[in-house]
Short mmCIF file of C-alpha atoms in Angstrom, two decimals:
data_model
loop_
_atom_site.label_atom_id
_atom_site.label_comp_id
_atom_site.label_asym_id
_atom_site.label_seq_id
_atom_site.Cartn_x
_atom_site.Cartn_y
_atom_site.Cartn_z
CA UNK K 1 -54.51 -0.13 130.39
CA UNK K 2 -54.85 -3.82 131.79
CA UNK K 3 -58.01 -4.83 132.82
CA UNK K 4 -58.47 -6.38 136.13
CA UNK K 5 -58.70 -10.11 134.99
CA UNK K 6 -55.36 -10.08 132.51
CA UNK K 7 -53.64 -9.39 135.50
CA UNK K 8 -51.81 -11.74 137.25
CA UNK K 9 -50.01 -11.48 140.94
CA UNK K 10 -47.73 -12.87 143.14
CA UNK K 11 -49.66 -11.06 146.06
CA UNK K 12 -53.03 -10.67 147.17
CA UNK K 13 -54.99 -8.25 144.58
CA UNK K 14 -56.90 -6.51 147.16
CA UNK K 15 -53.31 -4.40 148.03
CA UNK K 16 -53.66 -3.32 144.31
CA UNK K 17 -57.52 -2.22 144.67
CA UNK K 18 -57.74 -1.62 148.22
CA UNK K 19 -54.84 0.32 148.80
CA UNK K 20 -57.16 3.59 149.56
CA UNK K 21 -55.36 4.83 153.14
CA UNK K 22 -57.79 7.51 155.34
CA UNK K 23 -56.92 10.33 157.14
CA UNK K 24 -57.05 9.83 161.13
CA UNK K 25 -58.20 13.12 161.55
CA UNK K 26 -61.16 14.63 159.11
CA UNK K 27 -61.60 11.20 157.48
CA UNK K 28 -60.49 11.86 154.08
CA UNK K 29 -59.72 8.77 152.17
CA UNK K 30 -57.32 8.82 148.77
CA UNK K 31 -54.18 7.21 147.70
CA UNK K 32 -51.97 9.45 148.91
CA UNK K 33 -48.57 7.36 149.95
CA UNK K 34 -47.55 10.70 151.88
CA UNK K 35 -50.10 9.50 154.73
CA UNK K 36 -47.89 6.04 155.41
CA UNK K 37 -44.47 8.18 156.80
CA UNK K 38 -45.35 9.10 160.78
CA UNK K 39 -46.30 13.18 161.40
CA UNK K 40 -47.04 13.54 157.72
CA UNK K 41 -49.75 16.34 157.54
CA UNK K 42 -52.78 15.71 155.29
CA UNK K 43 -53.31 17.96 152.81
CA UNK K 44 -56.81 18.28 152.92
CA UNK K 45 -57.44 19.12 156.94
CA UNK K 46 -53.31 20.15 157.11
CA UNK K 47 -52.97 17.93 160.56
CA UNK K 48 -50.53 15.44 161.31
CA UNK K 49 -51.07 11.51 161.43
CA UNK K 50 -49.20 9.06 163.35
CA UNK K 51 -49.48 6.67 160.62
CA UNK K 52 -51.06 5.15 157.59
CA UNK K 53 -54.23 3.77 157.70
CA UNK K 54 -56.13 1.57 155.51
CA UNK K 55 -59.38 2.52 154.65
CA UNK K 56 -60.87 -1.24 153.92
CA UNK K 57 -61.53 -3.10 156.93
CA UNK K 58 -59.90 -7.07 156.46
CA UNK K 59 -63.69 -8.22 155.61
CA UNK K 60 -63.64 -5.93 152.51
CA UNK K 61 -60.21 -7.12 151.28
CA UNK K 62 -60.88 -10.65 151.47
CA UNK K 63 -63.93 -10.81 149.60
CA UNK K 64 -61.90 -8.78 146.96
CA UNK K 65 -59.34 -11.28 147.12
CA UNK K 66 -61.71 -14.43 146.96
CA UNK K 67 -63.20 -12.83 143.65
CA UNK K 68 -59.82 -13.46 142.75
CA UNK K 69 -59.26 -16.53 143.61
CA UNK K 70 -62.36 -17.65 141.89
CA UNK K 71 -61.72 -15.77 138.53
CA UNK K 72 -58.37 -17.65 138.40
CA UNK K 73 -59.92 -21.38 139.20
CA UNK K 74 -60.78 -23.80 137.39
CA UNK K 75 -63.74 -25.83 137.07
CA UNK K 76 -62.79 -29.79 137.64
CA UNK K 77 -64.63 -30.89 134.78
CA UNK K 78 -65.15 -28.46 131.72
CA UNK K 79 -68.64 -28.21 130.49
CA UNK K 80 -69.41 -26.29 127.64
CA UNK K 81 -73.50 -26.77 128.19
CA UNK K 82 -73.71 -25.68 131.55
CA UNK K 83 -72.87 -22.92 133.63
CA UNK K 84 -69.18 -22.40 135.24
CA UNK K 85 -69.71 -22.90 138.76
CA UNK K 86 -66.62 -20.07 139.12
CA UNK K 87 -69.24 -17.55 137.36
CA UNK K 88 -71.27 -18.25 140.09
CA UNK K 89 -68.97 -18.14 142.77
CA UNK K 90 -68.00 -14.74 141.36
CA UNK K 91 -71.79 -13.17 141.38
CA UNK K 92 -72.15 -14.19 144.82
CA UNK K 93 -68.96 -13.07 146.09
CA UNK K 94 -69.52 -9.59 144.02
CA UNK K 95 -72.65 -9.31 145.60
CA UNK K 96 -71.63 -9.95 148.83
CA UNK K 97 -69.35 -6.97 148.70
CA UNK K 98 -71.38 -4.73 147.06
CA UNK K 99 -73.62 -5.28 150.41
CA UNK K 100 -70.39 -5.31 152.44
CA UNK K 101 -69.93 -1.78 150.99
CA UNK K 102 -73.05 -0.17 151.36
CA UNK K 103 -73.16 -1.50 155.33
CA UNK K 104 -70.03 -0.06 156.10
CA UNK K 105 -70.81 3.53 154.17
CA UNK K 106 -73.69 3.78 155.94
CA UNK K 107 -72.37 2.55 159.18
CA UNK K 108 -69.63 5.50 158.83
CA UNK K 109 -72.38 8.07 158.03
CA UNK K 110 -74.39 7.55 160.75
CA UNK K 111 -71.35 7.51 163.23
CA UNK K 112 -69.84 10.76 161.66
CA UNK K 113 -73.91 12.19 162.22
CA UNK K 114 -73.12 11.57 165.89
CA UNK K 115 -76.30 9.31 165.99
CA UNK K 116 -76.60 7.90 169.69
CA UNK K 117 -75.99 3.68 169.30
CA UNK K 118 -79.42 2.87 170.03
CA UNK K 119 -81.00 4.86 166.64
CA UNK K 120 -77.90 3.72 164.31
CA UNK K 121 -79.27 -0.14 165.46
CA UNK K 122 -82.49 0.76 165.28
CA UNK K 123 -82.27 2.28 161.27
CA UNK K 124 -80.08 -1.10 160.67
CA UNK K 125 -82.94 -3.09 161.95
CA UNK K 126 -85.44 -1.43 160.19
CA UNK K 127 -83.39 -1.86 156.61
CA UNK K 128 -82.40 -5.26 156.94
CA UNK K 129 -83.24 -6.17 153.36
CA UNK K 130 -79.90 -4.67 150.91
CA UNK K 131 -82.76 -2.62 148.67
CA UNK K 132 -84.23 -1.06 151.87
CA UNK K 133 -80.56 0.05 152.67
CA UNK K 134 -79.26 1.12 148.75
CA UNK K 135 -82.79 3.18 148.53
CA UNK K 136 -84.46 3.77 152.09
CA UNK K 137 -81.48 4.21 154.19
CA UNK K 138 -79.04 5.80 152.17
CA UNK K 139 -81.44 8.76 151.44
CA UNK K 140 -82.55 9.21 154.96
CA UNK K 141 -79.11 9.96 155.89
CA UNK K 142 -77.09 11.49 153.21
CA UNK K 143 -80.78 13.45 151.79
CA UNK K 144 -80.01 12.30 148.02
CA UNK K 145 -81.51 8.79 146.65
CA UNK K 146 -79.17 6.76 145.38
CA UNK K 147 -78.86 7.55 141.43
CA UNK K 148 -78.54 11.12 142.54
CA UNK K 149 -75.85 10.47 144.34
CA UNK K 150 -74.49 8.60 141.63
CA UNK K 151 -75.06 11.10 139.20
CA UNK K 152 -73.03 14.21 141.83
CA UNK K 153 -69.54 11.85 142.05
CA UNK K 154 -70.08 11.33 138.74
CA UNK K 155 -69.59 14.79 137.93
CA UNK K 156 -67.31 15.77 140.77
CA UNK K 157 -64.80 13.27 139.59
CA UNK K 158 -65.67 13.14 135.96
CA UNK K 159 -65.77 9.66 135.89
CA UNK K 160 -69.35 7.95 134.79
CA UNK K 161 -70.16 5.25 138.02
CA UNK K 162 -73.18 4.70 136.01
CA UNK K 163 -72.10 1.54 134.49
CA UNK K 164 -71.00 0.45 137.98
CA UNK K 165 -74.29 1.13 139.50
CA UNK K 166 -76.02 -0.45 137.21
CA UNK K 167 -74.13 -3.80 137.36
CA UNK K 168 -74.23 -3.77 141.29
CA UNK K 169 -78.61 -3.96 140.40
CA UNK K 170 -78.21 -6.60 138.05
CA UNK K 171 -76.18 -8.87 139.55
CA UNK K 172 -78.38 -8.82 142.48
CA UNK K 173 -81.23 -9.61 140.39
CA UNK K 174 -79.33 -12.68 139.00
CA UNK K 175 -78.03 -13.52 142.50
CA UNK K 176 -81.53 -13.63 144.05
CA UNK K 177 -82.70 -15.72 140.91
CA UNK K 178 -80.38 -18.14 141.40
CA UNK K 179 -80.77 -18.61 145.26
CA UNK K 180 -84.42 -18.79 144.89
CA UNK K 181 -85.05 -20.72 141.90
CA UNK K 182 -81.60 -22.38 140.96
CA UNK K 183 -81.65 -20.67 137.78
CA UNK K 184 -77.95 -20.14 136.54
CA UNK K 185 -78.30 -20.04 133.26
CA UNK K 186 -79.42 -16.32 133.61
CA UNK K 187 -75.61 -15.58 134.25
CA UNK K 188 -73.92 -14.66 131.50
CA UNK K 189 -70.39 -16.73 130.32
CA UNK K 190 -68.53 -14.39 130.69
CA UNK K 191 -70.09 -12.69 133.70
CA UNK K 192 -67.22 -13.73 136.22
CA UNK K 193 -64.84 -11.02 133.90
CA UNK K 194 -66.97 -8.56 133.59
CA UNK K 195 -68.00 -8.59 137.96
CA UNK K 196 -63.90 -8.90 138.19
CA UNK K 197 -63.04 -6.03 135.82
CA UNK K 198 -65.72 -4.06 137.65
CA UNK K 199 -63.72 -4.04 141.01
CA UNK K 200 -61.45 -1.04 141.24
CA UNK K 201 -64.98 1.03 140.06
CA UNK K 202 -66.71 -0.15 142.53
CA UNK K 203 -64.11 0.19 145.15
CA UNK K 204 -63.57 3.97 143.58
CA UNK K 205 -67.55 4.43 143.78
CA UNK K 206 -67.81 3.89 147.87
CA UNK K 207 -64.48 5.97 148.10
CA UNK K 208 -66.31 9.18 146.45
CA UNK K 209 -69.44 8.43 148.67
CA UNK K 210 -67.28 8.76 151.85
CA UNK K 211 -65.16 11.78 150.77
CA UNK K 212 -68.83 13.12 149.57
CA UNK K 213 -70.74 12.84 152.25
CA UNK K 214 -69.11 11.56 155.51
CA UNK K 215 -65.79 13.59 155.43
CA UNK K 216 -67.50 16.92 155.64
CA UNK K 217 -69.60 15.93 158.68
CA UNK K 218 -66.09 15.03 160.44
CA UNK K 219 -64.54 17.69 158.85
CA UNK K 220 -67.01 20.68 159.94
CA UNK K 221 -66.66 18.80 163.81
CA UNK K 222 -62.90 19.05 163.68
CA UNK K 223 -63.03 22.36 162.66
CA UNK K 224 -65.20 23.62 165.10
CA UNK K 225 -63.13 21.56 167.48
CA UNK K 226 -59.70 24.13 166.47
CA UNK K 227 -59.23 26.80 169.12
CA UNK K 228 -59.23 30.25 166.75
CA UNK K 229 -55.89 30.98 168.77
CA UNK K 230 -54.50 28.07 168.08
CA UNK K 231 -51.43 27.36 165.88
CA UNK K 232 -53.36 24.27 164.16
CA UNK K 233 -56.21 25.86 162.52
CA UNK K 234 -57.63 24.55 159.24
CA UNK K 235 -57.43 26.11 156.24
CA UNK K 236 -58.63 23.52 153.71
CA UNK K 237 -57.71 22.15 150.46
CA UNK K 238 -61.02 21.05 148.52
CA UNK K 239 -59.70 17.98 146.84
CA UNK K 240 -62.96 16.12 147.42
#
């Protein structure tokens, strides 16, 4: 399989990475191209949608696509004894939507908890810093810290987000380094690759958060919301 940076596209890359669609009912998010034809039923809740729905908001896609953008530029003058200044356009831009990520996962969360406004933008306030939210946050509301959730998808989808995890930490670390003291030549050569190969894990990695912990809060309220009479009761397909 192609890796992320050998490909090359005549379209934006984010509708190859970000092409995740959610259900409009219990919240569900996969690739299912089913969902984009109107009155399709989802096969996890079994209710109709009226029509596909991304599961990326536009802020999300663009930074994928600016990661992009960067990977593929070119520096005006080549330098082989400094740093690329595309490398580092890459770590911040990767780091920005790792924090992008977490905000909007938790966001969700505390929506689908049915937390009143005023205690969702409290908790935000509190956590303004990203560790407070990857550590603090995140295990207030979903009850796991963060490398045991890691560790659950992980073996729900046997697929190891370890390596994802752990890149998400250290390109912080070399983010804040940089911003702070100027230091680039922490980052890596080939650093911009391995942040742009790391995309479709990462986007994969907030997608089995979601379906892990926020679809079963909607999907226990739409449940209970089904009349035992009626003719659209749930009977569920567990393809969490």
């Amino acid at each position: 399989m192609n890796k992320l940076s050998e490909i090359r596209l005549q379209q934006e890359i984010s509708t190859l990475i970000c092409d995740y669609l959610i259900c409009q009912n219990c919240s569900f998010i996969d690739r299912d191209r089913d969902r984009y034809r109107r009155g399709e039923k989802c096969k996890v809740c079994g209710l109709a949608n009226d029509a596909g729905r991304l599961a990326f908001h536009l802020n999300i896609s663009t930074l994928v696509n600016l990661i992009n953008e960067a990977y593929h530029s070119k520096s005006a003058i080549e330098n082989l004894y400094r740093p690329e200044s595309k490398n580092i356009s890459i770590l911040i831009l990767f780091c920005t939507l790792r924090e992008a990520l977490i905000n909007d996962f938790l966001l969700q969360n505390m929506r689908a908890n049915q937390l009143p406004k005023s205690i969702i933008y409290k908790l935000l306030d509190d956590n303004k810093m990203t560790h407070q939210k990857f550590n603090d946050l995140f295990s207030v509301i979903t009850g796991d810290k963060w490398d045991k959730a890691i560790a659950n998808i992980s073996e729900i989808k046997s697929i190891d987000f370890c390596d994802v995890s752990t890149l998400m930490k250290e390109a912080s670390r070399m983010r804040n380094k940089f911003l702070h003291d100027g230091s680039a030549w922490a980052i890596p050569p080939d650093y911009g690759k391995t942040c742009m190969d790391a995309l479709p894990s990462l986007m994969a990695l907030f997608v089995a958060l979601h379906n892990l912990y926020t679809h079963p809060l909607i999907y226990k309220r739409l449940e209970e919301s089904q009349s035992p009479e009626g003719n659209a009761s749930i009977e569920r397909n567990d393809l969490a």
